[in-house]
Structures are given as structure tokens and as C-alpha cells.
């Protein structure tokens, strides 16, 4: 039984899925959860993860709040559930060892993942009242670094509780939480830390003065533009805030929550459901400029697809860059996926794609990932080669489900929008993959992409490891960008 990361549900066999938990994005709003119940949820999730790590059967908890005895969960010392003191700056979260095709890793039966529940997630439950935000000490990761020979150690701290709250608000159950999800949410929050601290403190200070005047509007506008939000998205946010502030007196905390709601709506473009279709050929053409991270991104997507039970194949159509095929093969080996390549130097990329499609059709492949050469948007001959590849795909596999995804470096800011405009004309873009979202990137670029290019963000990357690429979730992204503690 494999866990389909794209749909967040378990499958007994390819094409067959067990019913997933109720989607909190449905018309029926979930009941509000109190802060005490969020804490109980986090404790239950922690208990399940500890039991799973010890090889025991995790206790099933179908509802919150949970029954406790003297503030303690059975099997866990009370002191382990107490808030941890601020720690020194954390070491990077360790990633898993590379997985070879000959020895694929066995996934825990109850290990959930990250796909597709959050893109349509409901408005975050109004449960916790925020106080003034101060620049915090670096958080201790929920998964503490451990010796190379030892197992990962869970830490029940502020970061764990925050991550569990985000998952609980999306309708998850304690037994469905995985260490990988907790680690990812904290990594995303750290990656957006620089933008978050600048945005949240100044926004609360401005809206706390009362009704927005012209000076306050100009300050918020400058603040958003500095975060790479873009002109169109900034104007929409300002107009929404002004309208709300004119209608009623809004406390700073409520104003921030209203801003989160507006941002989530702006980041949701088209159908948020994004997954390869079972039982048919899906072709994802990965394009972008040099250095954006296309090759590593393909390896990470291949890993997600294979772990989700898809039959996956990679086409090495980047024949211009020296050692590009070799680099792709290294990432493919880590993901346990085969590569179709032409050993001849300067091989025709379109011919490689043709051969890969033929192989995919013969093998019953469900997902074919096509690596392309990095190219500047002003290089006409390379852009024409990209258009030729797209024509080959349309002609050779007319029934395939084709996606054309542009990989953008989040640190490039507004320059990424110019890249997207040109690639959109040639490659028929259907989505964007935002990479290198670390402390040097300005997270507002995500809003600029959806508002100015009207393209959905499909994946987001916040690290160099094999498992450091996840589907873009407007809910999780906005909470990480504007979390108030």
C-alpha cells in the first residue's frame, strides 16, 4: 500500500484509492477549535509519532479534545510535553540518504505527505489571539539532528505545536501526521522568516493606529513592494484593507487575519487540484533559465511520483549544457527512476523527447518528466528549440495530459515575471515551480506571479535535499508568511 502524496490518501493498488479525510475546503465550515484543543491535537500527534518511531502501533485518536490524566498522555512523560526553552540556532534538518533503484526504501504505512489538501484549504480557524510580535530566537526544529547511526529525535516545542496547528486547521487527524510534514512546515516558515518579520511587525503597527489614512496606505504599499508583491497585487491588498477599515474598527490582530484571507484568495488561481492522472500518460515539460534549478527539481518531483506509486520516467533533453545528462542521472538514481538519454554529444533534444515518449508508451509509464536546456528568454534560437519540443509532444502523444511548468528562482524577484512572460508564449505554460525559497528570498513574489501572470504555483522548494520540494499550498504559505509567533 502506497501513500499518494499528490492526493494525500493511501492506495491499495495503482489507480485505486481509499477515501481521504473530509476536505476542510468544502462549503461546510469546520467547527472552531480552542487553543486547548490545538494543544491536545499536538500532544496526540507527538504521541503517535513517538510510537511509530519505536515500532509500536500508534494510538488512534479520531477527535479532539483528547482525554488526559493529570496533564499527561499515556506513554509520554509530562515533562516531554512542556514548552521547550529557546535554543541555539538549529543545525540543518537532515535529509534522507539517496535511494537507489536496486534498493528502494520502504515507506511506513501511516506516513502521510503534503499534496493537494491545502491548495483549497479553508480560512484558518480564529482560535489564537496574537500579541505584539517580537523578533524570536531561532526555533529548535521538531526533528532534532541526531548522530548518523541514530534515529531522528522528535522535540515537542513551539515549532512542533505551530506545525500541528496548521495541519489540524486543514482537517487532519493526529494519527495522519508525519515527521516529514512537521519538518517541512518549519523549514518553510524559516525560509520566509526574513520577509515575515518585516511584514508582520510593520503591518500591525500601521493598522493599529486606527482607520488607514493616506500616509499609512503609502507605507503599507512601500512595504509590500519591497517584499516583491508587485504593483497589481499590492493595489488589490490596499483596496481590500481600506474597505474593511472604513466599514468597522478592526483590531490589529483581526486586520492581519483579514489580510491572510485576502492573500489566500489571490494565491489560488484556477483549479488547485494538481496530480498526474492515473492509468494514462502525463507529460510534464520543465522549462526555465540557467541556474533556476530545473535538474534538481525534476529529481525531487520524480521522487514524489515514485513514492506515490506512479510509474515514472525522465527524458534528458538538456543536450546543450556540459554534464547535464550526468547530473540528471545522479538525481534520477537517488529517486529510483530511469532516464532516457542520447549518448551522442549535441544530440537533438526533440529526438530525445520523441524516443522518451515512445519508451513511455511501450512501458505503460504514467508520468514522463522532460528536462530541457536552460535558456535566456532573449535567445531566439533556443526558444524556437523549445517550441519544437512542444510540437513533438503534441504530435507524438496527442492523448497525453501535458503540463508545461516554469521553474523560477525566488531570489530573482521581479525579473522572474519577465521570464514567465516570454516562456508563456513559447511553451504554453500551465504553472510555476518556485525554488530556492530560503532566508534570502522575498516571499511576496508568489503573489506577483499569480496576479500578473495568472499562473498557478504548483510546487515550492525550500532546500537542496531530495524531499525539499512540496506542492504549493496557499494556506500553509500564507500562515508561514504572516504567522504571529
Tab-separated table of N, CA, C and O in Angstrom, residues 290-291 294-295 316-330 342-347 371-375 382:
chain	number	residue	atom	x	y	z
A	290	UNK	N	18.898	29.399	-17.093
A	290	UNK	CA	20.036	28.730	-16.476
A	290	UNK	C	20.103	29.052	-14.986
A	290	UNK	O	19.922	30.199	-14.582
A	291	UNK	N	20.364	28.029	-14.183
A	291	UNK	CA	20.567	28.234	-12.759
A	291	UNK	C	19.312	28.282	-11.913
A	291	UNK	O	19.389	28.485	-10.698
A	294	UNK	N	16.281	23.504	-12.528
A	294	UNK	CA	15.404	22.567	-13.243
A	294	UNK	C	15.787	21.113	-12.983
A	294	UNK	O	14.927	20.271	-12.704
A	295	UNK	N	17.073	20.802	-13.103
A	295	UNK	CA	17.513	19.415	-12.993
A	295	UNK	C	17.229	18.850	-11.609
A	295	UNK	O	16.699	17.740	-11.465
A	316	UNK	N	16.096	13.129	-20.768
A	316	UNK	CA	17.228	14.052	-20.631
A	316	UNK	C	17.382	14.867	-21.914
A	316	UNK	O	18.248	14.584	-22.745
A	317	UNK	N	16.540	15.885	-22.075
A	317	UNK	CA	16.554	16.691	-23.301
A	317	UNK	C	17.423	17.930	-23.194
A	317	UNK	O	17.415	18.775	-24.089
A	318	UNK	N	18.180	18.056	-22.095
A	318	UNK	CA	19.148	19.151	-21.983
A	318	UNK	C	20.467	18.647	-22.547
A	318	UNK	O	21.303	18.092	-21.837
A	319	UNK	N	20.653	18.839	-23.839
A	319	UNK	CA	21.860	18.346	-24.513
A	319	UNK	C	22.859	19.459	-24.793
A	319	UNK	O	23.879	19.223	-25.428
A	320	UNK	N	22.570	20.665	-24.314
A	320	UNK	CA	23.454	21.801	-24.583
A	320	UNK	C	24.490	21.992	-23.478
A	320	UNK	O	25.640	22.295	-23.750
A	321	UNK	N	24.090	21.807	-22.241
A	321	UNK	CA	24.989	22.075	-21.120
A	321	UNK	C	25.876	20.867	-20.851
A	321	UNK	O	25.415	19.725	-20.802
A	322	UNK	N	27.152	21.112	-20.655
A	322	UNK	CA	28.100	20.038	-20.379
A	322	UNK	C	27.741	19.345	-19.073
A	322	UNK	O	27.439	19.988	-18.069
A	323	UNK	N	27.759	18.030	-19.098
A	323	UNK	CA	27.497	17.183	-17.932
A	323	UNK	C	26.070	17.278	-17.418
A	323	UNK	O	25.773	16.808	-16.323
A	324	UNK	N	25.161	17.863	-18.198
A	324	UNK	CA	23.766	17.984	-17.750
A	324	UNK	C	23.120	16.606	-17.604
A	324	UNK	O	22.399	16.352	-16.635
A	325	UNK	N	23.384	15.719	-18.572
A	325	UNK	CA	22.789	14.382	-18.527
A	325	UNK	C	23.320	13.608	-17.325
A	325	UNK	O	22.566	12.920	-16.626
A	326	UNK	N	24.620	13.730	-17.060
A	326	UNK	CA	25.203	13.024	-15.925
A	326	UNK	C	24.612	13.510	-14.602
A	326	UNK	O	24.331	12.729	-13.696
A	327	UNK	N	24.424	14.814	-14.503
A	327	UNK	CA	23.834	15.362	-13.289
A	327	UNK	C	22.396	14.853	-13.103
A	327	UNK	O	21.994	14.486	-11.999
A	328	UNK	N	21.659	14.803	-14.199
A	328	UNK	CA	20.286	14.326	-14.126
A	328	UNK	C	20.240	12.861	-13.721
A	328	UNK	O	19.369	12.437	-12.939
A	329	UNK	N	21.177	12.071	-14.213
A	329	UNK	CA	21.212	10.654	-13.880
A	329	UNK	C	21.494	10.439	-12.388
A	329	UNK	O	20.954	9.509	-11.778
A	330	UNK	N	22.311	11.306	-11.803
A	330	UNK	CA	22.586	11.203	-10.369
A	330	UNK	C	21.311	11.422	-9.568
A	330	UNK	O	20.983	10.668	-8.642
A	342	UNK	N	20.354	10.336	-24.908
A	342	UNK	CA	21.123	10.028	-26.114
A	342	UNK	C	22.592	10.270	-25.801
A	342	UNK	O	22.978	11.394	-25.471
A	343	UNK	N	23.439	9.226	-25.887
A	343	UNK	CA	24.849	9.400	-25.510
A	343	UNK	C	25.637	10.268	-26.477
A	343	UNK	O	26.740	10.705	-26.146
A	344	UNK	N	25.102	10.517	-27.646
A	344	UNK	CA	25.831	11.321	-28.638
A	344	UNK	C	25.934	12.774	-28.174
A	344	UNK	O	24.968	13.339	-27.663
A	345	UNK	N	27.104	13.399	-28.371
A	345	UNK	CA	27.235	14.808	-27.996
A	345	UNK	C	26.371	15.691	-28.905
A	345	UNK	O	26.228	15.426	-30.101
A	346	UNK	N	25.791	16.724	-28.321
A	346	UNK	CA	24.946	17.667	-29.065
A	346	UNK	C	23.792	16.966	-29.790
A	346	UNK	O	23.460	17.298	-30.933
A	347	UNK	N	23.225	15.987	-29.143
A	347	UNK	CA	22.074	15.299	-29.724
A	347	UNK	C	20.894	16.254	-29.838
A	347	UNK	O	20.788	17.238	-29.100
A	371	UNK	N	13.338	17.099	-19.056
A	371	UNK	CA	14.321	18.126	-18.708
A	371	UNK	C	14.717	18.868	-19.978
A	371	UNK	O	14.956	18.247	-21.020
A	372	UNK	N	14.781	20.186	-19.904
A	372	UNK	CA	15.159	20.987	-21.069
A	372	UNK	C	16.351	21.863	-20.727
A	372	UNK	O	16.645	22.101	-19.557
A	373	UNK	N	17.019	22.338	-21.758
A	373	UNK	CA	18.196	23.179	-21.558
A	373	UNK	C	17.791	24.524	-20.972
A	373	UNK	O	16.764	25.095	-21.334
A	374	UNK	N	18.610	25.012	-20.051
A	374	UNK	CA	18.380	26.357	-19.533
A	374	UNK	C	18.642	27.368	-20.636
A	374	UNK	O	19.593	27.248	-21.404
A	375	UNK	N	17.784	28.341	-20.721
A	375	UNK	CA	17.917	29.315	-21.801
A	375	UNK	C	17.448	30.675	-21.315
A	375	UNK	O	16.534	30.779	-20.502
A	382	UNK	N	17.187	29.226	-29.051
A	382	UNK	CA	16.870	28.258	-28.008
A	382	UNK	C	15.377	28.234	-27.718
A	382	UNK	O	14.804	27.177	-27.440
